[in-house]
XYZ file of C-alpha atoms in Angstrom:
632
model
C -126.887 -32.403 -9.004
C -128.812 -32.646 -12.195
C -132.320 -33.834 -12.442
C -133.004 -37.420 -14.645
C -135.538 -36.992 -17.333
C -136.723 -39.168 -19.266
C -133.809 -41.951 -19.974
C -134.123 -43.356 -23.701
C -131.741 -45.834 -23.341
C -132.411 -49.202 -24.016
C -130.908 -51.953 -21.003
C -128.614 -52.923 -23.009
C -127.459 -50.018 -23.934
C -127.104 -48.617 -20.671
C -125.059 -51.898 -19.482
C -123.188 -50.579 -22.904
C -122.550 -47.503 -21.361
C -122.053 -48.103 -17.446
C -118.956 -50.525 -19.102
C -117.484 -48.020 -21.524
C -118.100 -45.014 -18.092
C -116.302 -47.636 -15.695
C -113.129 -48.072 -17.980
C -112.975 -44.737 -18.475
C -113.267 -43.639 -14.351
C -112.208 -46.783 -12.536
C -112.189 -44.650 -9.743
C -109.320 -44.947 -6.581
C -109.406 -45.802 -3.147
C -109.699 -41.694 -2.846
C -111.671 -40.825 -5.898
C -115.320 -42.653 -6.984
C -115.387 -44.882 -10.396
C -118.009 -43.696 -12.577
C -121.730 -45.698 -12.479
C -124.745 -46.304 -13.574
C -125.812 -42.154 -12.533
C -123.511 -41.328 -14.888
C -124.679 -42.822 -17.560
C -128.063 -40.819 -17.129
C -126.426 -37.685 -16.366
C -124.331 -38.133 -19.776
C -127.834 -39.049 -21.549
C -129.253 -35.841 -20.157
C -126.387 -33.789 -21.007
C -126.388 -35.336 -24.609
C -130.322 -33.969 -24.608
C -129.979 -31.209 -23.588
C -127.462 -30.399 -26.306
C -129.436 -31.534 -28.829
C -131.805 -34.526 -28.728
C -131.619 -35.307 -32.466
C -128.079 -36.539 -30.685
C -129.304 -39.276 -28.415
C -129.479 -42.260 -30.381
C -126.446 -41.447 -32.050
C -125.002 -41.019 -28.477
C -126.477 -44.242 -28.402
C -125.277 -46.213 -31.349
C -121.702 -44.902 -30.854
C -120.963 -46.747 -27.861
C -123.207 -49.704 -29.411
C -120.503 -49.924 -31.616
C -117.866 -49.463 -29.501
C -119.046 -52.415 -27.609
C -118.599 -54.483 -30.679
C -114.991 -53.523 -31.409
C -113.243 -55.523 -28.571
C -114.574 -58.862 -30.651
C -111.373 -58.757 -33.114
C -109.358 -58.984 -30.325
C -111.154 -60.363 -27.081
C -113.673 -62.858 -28.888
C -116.079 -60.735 -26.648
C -118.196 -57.718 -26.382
C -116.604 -55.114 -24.154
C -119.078 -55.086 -21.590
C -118.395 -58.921 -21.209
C -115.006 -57.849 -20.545
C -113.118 -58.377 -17.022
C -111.947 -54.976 -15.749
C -108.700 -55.927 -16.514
C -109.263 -56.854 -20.054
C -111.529 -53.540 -20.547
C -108.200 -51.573 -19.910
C -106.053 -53.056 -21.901
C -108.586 -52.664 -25.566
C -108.772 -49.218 -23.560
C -104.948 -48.295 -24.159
C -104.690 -49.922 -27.540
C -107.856 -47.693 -28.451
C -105.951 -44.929 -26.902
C -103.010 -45.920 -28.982
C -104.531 -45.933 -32.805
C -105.368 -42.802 -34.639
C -108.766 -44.315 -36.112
C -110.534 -44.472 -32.324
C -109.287 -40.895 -31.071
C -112.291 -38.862 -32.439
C -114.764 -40.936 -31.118
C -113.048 -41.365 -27.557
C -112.335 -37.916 -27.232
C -116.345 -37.521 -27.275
C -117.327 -40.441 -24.938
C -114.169 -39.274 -22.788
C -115.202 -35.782 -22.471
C -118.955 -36.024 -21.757
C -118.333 -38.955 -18.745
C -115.370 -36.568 -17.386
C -117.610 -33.621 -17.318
C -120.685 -35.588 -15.694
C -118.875 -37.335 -13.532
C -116.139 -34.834 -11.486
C -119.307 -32.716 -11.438
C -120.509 -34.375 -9.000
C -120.021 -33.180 -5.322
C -119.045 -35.785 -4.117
C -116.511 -36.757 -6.085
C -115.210 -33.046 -5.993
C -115.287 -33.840 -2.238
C -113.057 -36.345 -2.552
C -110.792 -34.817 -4.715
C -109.930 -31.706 -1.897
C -111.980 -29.008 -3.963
C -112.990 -26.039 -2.088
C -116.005 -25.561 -0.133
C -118.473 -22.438 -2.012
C -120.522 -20.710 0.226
C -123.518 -19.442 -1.850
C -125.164 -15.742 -1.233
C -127.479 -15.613 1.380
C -128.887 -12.040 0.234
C -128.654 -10.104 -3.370
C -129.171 -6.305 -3.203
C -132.060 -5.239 -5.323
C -130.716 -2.467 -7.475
C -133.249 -0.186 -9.304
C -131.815 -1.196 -12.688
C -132.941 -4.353 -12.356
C -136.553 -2.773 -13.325
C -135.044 -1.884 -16.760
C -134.794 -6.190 -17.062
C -137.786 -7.612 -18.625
C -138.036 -11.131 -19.655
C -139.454 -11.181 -23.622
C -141.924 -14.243 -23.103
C -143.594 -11.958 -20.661
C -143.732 -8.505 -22.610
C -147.396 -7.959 -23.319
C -147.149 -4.148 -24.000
C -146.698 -4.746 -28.305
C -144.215 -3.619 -30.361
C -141.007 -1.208 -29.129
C -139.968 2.118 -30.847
C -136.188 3.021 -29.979
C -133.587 5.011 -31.205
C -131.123 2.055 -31.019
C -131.808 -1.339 -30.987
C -128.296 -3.451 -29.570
C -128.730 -7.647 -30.648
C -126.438 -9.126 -27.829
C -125.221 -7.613 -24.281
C -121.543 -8.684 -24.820
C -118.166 -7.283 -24.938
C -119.545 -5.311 -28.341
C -122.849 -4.515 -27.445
C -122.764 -3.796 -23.495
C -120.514 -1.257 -24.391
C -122.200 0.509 -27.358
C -125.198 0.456 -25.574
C -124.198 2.304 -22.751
C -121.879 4.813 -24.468
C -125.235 5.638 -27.037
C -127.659 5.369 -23.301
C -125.630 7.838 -21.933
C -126.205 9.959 -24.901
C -129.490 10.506 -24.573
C -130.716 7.720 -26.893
C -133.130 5.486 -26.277
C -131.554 2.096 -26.448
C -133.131 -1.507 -26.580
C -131.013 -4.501 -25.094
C -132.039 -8.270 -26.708
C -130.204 -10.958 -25.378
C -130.619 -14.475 -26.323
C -129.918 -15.773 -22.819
C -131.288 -14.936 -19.392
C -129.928 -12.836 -16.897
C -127.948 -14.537 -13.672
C -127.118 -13.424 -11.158
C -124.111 -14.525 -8.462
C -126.222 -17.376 -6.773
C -126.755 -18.710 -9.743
C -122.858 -19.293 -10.039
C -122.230 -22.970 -8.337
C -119.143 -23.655 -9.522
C -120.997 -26.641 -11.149
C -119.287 -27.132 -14.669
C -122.786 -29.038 -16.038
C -124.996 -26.808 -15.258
C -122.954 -23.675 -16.616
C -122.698 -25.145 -20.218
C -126.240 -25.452 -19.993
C -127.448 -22.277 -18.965
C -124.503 -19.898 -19.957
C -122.956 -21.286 -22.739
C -124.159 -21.924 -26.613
C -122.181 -25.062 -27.244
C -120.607 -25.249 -30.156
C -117.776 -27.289 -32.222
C -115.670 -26.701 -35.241
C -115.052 -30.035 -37.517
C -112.312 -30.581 -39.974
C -108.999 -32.302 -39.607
C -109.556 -32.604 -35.683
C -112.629 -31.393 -33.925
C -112.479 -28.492 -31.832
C -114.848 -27.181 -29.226
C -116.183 -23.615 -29.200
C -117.348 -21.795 -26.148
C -120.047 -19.161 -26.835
C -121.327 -17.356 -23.293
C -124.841 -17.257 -24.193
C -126.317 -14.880 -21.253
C -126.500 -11.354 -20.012
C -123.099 -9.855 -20.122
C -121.781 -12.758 -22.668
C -118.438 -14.001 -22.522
C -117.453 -11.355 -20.531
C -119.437 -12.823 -17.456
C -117.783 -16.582 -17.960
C -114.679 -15.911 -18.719
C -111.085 -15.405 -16.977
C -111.688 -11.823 -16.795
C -107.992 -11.813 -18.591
C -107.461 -8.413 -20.221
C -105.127 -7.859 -23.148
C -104.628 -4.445 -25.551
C -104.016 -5.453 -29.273
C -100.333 -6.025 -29.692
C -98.914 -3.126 -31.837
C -97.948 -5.365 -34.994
C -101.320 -6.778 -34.866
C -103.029 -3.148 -34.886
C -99.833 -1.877 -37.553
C -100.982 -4.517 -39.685
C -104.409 -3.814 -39.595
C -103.679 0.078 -40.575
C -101.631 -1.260 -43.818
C -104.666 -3.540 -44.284
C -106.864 -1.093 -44.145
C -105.052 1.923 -45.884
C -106.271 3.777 -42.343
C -104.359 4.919 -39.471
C -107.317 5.027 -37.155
C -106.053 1.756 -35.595
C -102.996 2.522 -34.880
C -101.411 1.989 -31.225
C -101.505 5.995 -30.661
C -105.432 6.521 -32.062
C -106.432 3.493 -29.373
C -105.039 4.186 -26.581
C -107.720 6.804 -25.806
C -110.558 3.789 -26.111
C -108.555 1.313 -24.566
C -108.154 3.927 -21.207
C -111.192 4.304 -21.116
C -112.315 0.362 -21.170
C -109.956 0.151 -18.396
C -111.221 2.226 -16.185
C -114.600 1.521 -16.529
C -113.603 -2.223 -15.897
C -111.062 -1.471 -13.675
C -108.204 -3.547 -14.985
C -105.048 -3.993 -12.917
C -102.417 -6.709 -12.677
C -103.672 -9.724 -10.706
C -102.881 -10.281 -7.268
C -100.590 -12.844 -5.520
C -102.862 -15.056 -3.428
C -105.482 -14.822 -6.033
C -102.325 -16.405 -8.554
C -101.814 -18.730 -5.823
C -98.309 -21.093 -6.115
C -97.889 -21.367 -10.087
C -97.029 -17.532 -10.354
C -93.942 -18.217 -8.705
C -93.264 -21.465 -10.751
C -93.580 -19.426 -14.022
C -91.403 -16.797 -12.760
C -88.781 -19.507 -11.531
C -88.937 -21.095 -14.845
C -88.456 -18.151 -17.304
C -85.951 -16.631 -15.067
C -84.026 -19.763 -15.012
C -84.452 -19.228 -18.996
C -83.730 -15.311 -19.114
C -87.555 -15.791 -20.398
C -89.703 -12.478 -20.135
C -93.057 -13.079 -17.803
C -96.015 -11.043 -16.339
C -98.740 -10.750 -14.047
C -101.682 -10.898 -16.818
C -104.015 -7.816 -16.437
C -107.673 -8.450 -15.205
C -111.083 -6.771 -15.180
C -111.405 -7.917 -11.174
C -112.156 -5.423 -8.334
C -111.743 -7.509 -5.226
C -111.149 -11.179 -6.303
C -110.663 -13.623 -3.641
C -110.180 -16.447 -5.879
C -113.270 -17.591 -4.634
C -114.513 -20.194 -7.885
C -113.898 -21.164 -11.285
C -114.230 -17.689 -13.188
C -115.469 -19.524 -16.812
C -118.637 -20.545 -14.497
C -119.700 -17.571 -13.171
C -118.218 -15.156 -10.445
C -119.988 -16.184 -6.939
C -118.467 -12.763 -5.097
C -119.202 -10.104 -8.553
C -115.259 -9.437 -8.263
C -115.315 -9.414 -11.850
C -116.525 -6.332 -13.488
C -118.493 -8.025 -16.464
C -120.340 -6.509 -18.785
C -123.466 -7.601 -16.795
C -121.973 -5.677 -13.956
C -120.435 -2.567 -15.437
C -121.534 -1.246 -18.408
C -125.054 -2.945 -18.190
C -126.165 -0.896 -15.396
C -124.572 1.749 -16.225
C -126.910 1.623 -19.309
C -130.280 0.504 -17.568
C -129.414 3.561 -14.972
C -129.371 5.873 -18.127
C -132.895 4.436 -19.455
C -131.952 1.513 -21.511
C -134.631 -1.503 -21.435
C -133.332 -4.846 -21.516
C -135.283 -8.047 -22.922
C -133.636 -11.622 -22.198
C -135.273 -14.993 -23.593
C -135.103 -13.400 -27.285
C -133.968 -14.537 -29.932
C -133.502 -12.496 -32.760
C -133.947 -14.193 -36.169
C -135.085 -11.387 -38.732
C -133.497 -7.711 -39.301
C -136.210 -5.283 -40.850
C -135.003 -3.922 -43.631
C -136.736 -1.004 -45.801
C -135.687 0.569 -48.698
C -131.994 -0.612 -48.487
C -131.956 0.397 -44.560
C -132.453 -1.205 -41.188
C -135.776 -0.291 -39.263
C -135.434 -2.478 -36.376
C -135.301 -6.785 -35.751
C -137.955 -9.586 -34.933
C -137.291 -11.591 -32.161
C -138.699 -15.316 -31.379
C -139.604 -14.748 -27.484
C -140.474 -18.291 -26.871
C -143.984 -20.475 -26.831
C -144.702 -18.751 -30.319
C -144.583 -15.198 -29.491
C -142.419 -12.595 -30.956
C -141.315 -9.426 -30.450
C -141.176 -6.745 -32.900
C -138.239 -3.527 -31.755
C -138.316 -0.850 -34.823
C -135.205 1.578 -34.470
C -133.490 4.459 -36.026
C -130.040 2.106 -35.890
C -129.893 -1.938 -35.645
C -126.552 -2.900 -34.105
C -125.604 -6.582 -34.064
C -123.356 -7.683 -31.066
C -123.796 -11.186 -31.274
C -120.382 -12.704 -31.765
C -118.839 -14.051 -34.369
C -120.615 -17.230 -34.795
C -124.561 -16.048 -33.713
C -123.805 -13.006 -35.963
C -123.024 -15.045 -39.287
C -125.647 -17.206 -38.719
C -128.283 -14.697 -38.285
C -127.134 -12.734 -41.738
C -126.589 -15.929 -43.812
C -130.406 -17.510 -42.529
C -131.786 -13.953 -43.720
C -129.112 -13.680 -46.636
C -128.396 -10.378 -46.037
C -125.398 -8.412 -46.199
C -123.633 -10.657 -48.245
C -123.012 -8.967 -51.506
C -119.240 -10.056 -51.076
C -119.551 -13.078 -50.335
C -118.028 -13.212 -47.462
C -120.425 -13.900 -43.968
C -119.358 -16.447 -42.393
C -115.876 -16.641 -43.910
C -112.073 -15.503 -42.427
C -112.411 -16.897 -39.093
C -109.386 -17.276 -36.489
C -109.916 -19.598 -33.380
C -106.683 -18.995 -31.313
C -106.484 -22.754 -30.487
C -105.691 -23.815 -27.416
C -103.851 -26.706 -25.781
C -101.886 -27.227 -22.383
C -98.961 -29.325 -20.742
C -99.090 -30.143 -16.426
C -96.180 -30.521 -15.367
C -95.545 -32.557 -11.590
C -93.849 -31.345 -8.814
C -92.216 -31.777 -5.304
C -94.413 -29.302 -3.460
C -97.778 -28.520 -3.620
C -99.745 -26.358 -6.066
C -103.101 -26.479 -5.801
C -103.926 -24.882 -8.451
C -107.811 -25.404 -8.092
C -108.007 -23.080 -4.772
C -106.971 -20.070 -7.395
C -107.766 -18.186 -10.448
C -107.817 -20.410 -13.555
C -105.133 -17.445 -15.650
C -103.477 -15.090 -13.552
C -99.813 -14.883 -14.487
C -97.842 -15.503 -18.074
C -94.799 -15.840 -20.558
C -94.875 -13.603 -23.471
C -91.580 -14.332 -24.872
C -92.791 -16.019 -27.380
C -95.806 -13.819 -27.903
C -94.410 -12.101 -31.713
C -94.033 -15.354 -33.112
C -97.856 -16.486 -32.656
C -97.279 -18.162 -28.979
C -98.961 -17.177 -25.639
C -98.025 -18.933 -22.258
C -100.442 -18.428 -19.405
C -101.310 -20.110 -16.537
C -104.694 -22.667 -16.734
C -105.589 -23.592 -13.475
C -108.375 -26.346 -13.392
C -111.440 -26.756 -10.974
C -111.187 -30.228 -9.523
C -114.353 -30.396 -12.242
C -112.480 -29.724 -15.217
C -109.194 -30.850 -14.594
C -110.123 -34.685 -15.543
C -111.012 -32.973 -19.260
C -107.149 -31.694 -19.430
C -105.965 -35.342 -19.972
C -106.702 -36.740 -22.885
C -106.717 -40.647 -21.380
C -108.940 -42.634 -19.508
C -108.323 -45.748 -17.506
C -106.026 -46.146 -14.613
C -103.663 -43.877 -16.298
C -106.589 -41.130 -15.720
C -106.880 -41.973 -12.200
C -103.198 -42.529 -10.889
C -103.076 -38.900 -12.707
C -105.331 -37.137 -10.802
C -104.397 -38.607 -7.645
C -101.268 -36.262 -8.305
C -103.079 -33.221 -9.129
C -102.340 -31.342 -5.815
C -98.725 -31.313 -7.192
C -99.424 -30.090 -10.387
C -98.265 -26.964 -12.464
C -100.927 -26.729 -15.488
C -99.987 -24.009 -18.144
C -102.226 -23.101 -21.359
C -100.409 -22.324 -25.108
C -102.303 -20.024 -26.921
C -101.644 -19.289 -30.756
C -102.192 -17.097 -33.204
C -103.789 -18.651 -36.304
C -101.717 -18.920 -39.523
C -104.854 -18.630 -41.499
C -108.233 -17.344 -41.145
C -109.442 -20.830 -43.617
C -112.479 -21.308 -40.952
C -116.359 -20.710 -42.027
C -119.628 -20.432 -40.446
C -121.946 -22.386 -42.742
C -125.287 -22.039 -41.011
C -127.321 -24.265 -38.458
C -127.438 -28.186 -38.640
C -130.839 -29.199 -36.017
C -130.013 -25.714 -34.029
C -126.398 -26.075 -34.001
C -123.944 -24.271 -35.667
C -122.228 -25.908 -38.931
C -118.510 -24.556 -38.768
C -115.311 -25.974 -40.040
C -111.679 -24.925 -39.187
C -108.405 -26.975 -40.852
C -105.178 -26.743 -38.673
C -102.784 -26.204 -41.186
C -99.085 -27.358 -40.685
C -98.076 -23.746 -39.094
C -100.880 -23.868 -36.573
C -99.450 -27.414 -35.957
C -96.235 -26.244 -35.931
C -97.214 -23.315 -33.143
C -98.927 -25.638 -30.764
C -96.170 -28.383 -30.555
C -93.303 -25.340 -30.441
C -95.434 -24.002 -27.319
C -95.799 -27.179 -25.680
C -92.057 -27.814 -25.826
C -91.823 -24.144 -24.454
C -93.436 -24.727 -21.479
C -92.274 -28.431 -20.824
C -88.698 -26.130 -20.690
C -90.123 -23.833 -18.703
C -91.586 -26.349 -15.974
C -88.130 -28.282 -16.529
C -86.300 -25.307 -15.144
C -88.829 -24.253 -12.353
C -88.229 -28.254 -11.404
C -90.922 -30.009 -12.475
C -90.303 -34.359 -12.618
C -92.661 -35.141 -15.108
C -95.144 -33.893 -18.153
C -98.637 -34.301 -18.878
C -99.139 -32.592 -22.601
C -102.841 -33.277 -23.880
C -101.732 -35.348 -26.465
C -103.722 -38.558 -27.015
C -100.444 -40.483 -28.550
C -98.469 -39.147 -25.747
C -100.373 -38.461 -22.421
C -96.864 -38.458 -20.366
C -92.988 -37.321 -21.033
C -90.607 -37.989 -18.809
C -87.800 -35.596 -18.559
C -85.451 -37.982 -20.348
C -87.945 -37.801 -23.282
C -88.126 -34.038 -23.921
C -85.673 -34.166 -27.046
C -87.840 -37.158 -28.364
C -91.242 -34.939 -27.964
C -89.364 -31.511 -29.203
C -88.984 -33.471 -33.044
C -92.777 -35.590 -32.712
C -94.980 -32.514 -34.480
C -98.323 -34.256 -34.081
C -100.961 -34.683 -36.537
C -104.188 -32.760 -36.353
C -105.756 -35.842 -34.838
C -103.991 -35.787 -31.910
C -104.332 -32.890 -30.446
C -106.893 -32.152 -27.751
C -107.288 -28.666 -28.527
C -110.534 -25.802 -27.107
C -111.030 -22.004 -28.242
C -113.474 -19.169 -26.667
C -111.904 -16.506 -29.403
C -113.903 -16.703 -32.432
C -113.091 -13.695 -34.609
C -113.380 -12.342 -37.960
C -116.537 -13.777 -39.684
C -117.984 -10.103 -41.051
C -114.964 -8.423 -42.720
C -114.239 -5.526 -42.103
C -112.673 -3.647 -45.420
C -112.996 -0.423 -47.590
C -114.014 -1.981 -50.733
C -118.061 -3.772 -50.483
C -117.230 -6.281 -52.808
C -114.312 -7.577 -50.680
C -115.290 -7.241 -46.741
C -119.262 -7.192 -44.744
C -118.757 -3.343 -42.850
C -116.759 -0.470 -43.449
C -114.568 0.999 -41.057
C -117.273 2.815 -39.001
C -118.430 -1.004 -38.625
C -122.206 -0.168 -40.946
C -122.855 -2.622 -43.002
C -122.239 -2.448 -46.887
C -125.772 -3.700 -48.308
C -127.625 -2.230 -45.424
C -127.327 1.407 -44.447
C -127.807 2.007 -40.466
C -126.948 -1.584 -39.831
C -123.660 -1.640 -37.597
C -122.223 -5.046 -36.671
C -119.711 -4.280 -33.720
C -118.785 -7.564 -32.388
C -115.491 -9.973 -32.542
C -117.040 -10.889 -35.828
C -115.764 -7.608 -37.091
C -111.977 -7.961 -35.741
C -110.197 -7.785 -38.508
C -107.692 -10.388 -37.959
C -106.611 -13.350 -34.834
C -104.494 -11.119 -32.535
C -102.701 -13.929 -30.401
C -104.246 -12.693 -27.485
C -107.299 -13.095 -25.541
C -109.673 -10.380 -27.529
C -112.206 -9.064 -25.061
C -110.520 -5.622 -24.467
C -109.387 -5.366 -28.031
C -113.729 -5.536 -29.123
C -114.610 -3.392 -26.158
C -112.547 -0.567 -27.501
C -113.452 -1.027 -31.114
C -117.224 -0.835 -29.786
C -116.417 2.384 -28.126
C -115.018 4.004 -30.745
C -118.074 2.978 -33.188
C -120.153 4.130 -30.538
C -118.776 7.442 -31.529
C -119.805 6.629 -35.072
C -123.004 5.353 -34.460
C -123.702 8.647 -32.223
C -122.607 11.050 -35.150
C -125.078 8.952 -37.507
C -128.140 9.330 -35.190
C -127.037 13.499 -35.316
């Protein structure tokens, strides 16, 4: 459970906020209402996010307090429980008070069913934590940059981020013979640090960030050794052919082709050792999918997964607690350090030395005002495709064309629940483990998205007793995910607003279009497997009843009202032939900056519809090649 520090709030704002938290989580006879812990724990978590946020935080549900006076003649928290519900649903009802209740919603949800008691309550599984870690000689290689107090580095290669990109180009060069330098932002965990608890991963693994345009969209950013690849589903798709045919007519090339990558994507695959998943691991819902699409004549799959030895043992975007998953931090980062690679966590890299038109080696803020200076014979920056952008666009380099920051894809996300006779239990398994891809051409994906006990309050849009009665029938619930493929790559990474990223993203009527088509897709699909009733994360419409399907099919929803997430940000350092056009050529070097390689999902050249960790761990192999043939 998190610490308190330092509460800011005023009394009357936290009576302001204990009221708002209590409508929100009334709690059950099974399941606690929310309280006056909450409210700190929210405060913290606001804080910790950014504390330029708390008296915003603060002044939001100030004046959320004041709204109920139209209507009530009184302030909400003077408000009977009863009367506090119903300004809840007709809040819940408008368009004009989504935005701000998704936020207030979210945050209390997260603090709250984090709590282990509640998740007690609520039948989640019991975690038994390591009692000993083995103490591998690699971890010697692991040096914490606020501690380094041996001066400046000299390497052949110098990787910026221990990701899906950089792990593996840091290895492949490591293995090579070259001296290699690993800086990662974030620290290096470990499986006891894994607890399952949803709070405390978004504030150690994650770099929280949110797009903002016509709806607001959270990003997920893992933001620790191994990246996303250690907090992720561990779900492992190639590039779809069209998607890589494309690319080659894009690109005038056919060095992307389906026949050129299948020699990287091999040998991804059995480094990671990716295999279908596993029945019990699946758990109930595999069979629901299957009996639905069947029913439909609807093709479906086991998805493919980078586990070796999964026992379905916690909530994989928090951490693995048994190392199943073979994550960058447990693969290729080893197999690196074991080849002589150093690694440096705690730094933040903020400046790329540049001399006479070519990269020499970064700067790194270590923390407490030191920094740490690596000078190399090749900079390659593994970032992502947000940390990337922002790093270029603060030094304003490499952006002759103009376009850093621009062309990226989100592959929003949304998901319908769908209620059955018999149970599910969808929390004692993997969150993605088995799929539709019938769909899959046209822009749609259909997996499975299993919920921790945790999480699984943040899949419904609603609060109130609607929220509660709800969960009380989450045992019997089917949860599926649609994933799309972006019509347009119209988002931007505009820089940093007080340490945050500024990014915008517009759904456009397609993307729209996609996420309402897939929603109606699976409510089918859970029709014919024999589900009674739907729970789409839709604000204006938090429940269908079968009868209603045909009504929901023609209701495309506006931007606003869809509760939407993504953890694929791609695109935002173009890759092209032509320098005034695209960021990095096709051996992924930079344009401006010779001997500056960016080989992250920054350089993807366009959304694939899929899940996109395998797709930029074989691109980074094969510019590993091309980064090996420039060091000669």
């Amino acid at each position: 459970m998190m610490s308190f520090k330092n509460p800011s709030l005023s009394e009357t704002e936290r009576r302001v906020a204990a009221a708002l938290a209590q409508a929100l989580i009334p709690g059950t006879a099974r399941i606690p209402a929310a309280d006056a812990q909450d409210v700190e724990r929210a405060e913290e978590v606001i804080r910790e996010f950014s504390p330029v946020l708390v008296k915003p935080w603060a002044l939001l549900q100030r004046g959320m307090d004041l709204l109920s006076l139209p209507r009530t003649g009184k302030r909400f928290r003077d408000l009977s429980p009863a009367d506090r519900e119903t300004v809840l649903k007709g809040w819940q009802s408008g368009q004009a008070m989504r935005a701000p209740l998704s936020v207030l919603s979210l945050v209390y949800k997260l603090v709250h069913f984090d709590d282990p008691r509640v998740q007690r309550c609520m039948g989640a599984r019991v975690r038994e934590q390591p009692k000993t870690l083995e103490q591998p000689r690699w971890l010697e290689q692991i040096h914490k940059a606020a501690e380094w107090a041996e001066g400046d580095l000299e390497c052949d290669v110098v990787v910026v981020g221990t990701g899906s990109g950089g792990a593996i180009v840091g290895r492949e060069l490591a293995e090579r013979g070259h001296a290699v330098v690993f800086l990662e932002r974030g620290e290096h965990y470990r499986r006891d640090a894994f607890t399952g608890s949803s709070v405390a991963a978004h504030q150690k693994f994650y770099r929280g960030a949110a797009s903002l345009g016509n709806a607001v969209m959270p990003i997920f950013i893992g933001e620790l050794v191994g990246g996303s690849t250690a907090v992720n589903g561990a779900t492992c798709f190639r590039t779809p052919p069209w998607v890589l045919d494309r690319w080659c007519e894009q690109l005038g090339t056919d060095e992307f082709s389906a026949l050129s990558m299948d020699r990287w994507f091999e040998k991804v695959e059995g480094n990671i050792e990716v295999a279908p998943a596993n029945q019990p691991e699946v758990g109930p819902i595999r069979g629901v999918i299957a009996r639905g699409c069947d029913a439909l004549g609807w093709s479906h799959f086991a998805i493919r997964r980078n586990v070796n030895g999964c026992t379905g043992s916690g909530f994989c975007d928090f951490g693995c607690p048994s190392d199943a998953r073979r994550s960058m931090n447990l693969s290729y980062i080893p197999a690196a350090l074991n080849s002589g690679a150093q690694l440096f966590t705690g730094a933040h890299v903020d400046r790329v030395l540049v001399e006479g038109g070519r990269a020499v080696g970064v700067e790194a803020d270590a923390g407490g005002g030191r920094r740490l200076k690596v000078r190399a014979r090749v900079v390659v920056l593994c970032g992502g495709a947000v940390p990337t952008p922002l790093l270029l666009l603060k030094q304003g380099l490499c952006n002759r064309s103009g376009e850093v920051g621009k062309n990226l894809t989100l592959h929003p996300s949304t998901g319908v629940s769908g209620l059955f006779d018999e149970e599910i239990k969808g929390f004692h398994h993997i969150p993605q483990g088995y799929g539709c891809d019938q769909f899959l051409r046209q822009g749609e994906l259909i997996t499975a998205a299993q919920p921790d006990v945790n999480v699984a309050a943040t899949m419904f849009p609603v609060g109130g007793d609607h929220l509660m009665q709800t969960l009380e029938l989450l045992p019997r619930m089917a949860s599926l995910a649609i994933l799309i493929h972006d019509a347009s790559s119209n988002g931007r990474i505009w820089g940093e607003v007080a340490g945050r990223p500024a990014i915008t993203y517009w759904f456009t009527r397609k993307d729209r279009e996609l996420l309402h088509s897939g929603m109606v897709h699976i409510m089918e699909l859970l029709r014919a497997a024999g589900a009674r009733r739907f729970f789409p994360t839709r604000m204006s419409t938090p429940v269908v009843e079968l009868a209603d399907l045909d009504k929901f099919r023609k209701n495309v929803p506006a931007a606003a009202d869809l509760s939407v997430i993504s953890y694929h940000p791609l695109g935002t350092c173009k890759m092209g032939r032509d320098p005034k056009k695209s960021v990095v050529g096709l051996d992924h070097q930079a344009h401006d900056v010779r001997r500056l390689f960016i080989v992250d999902g920054s350089t993807v050249p366009s959304a694939l519809g899929v899940n996109p960790q395998l797709t930029i761990m074989a691109m980074a192999t094969r510019a590993a090649e091309r980064i090996h043939d420039t060091l000669g």
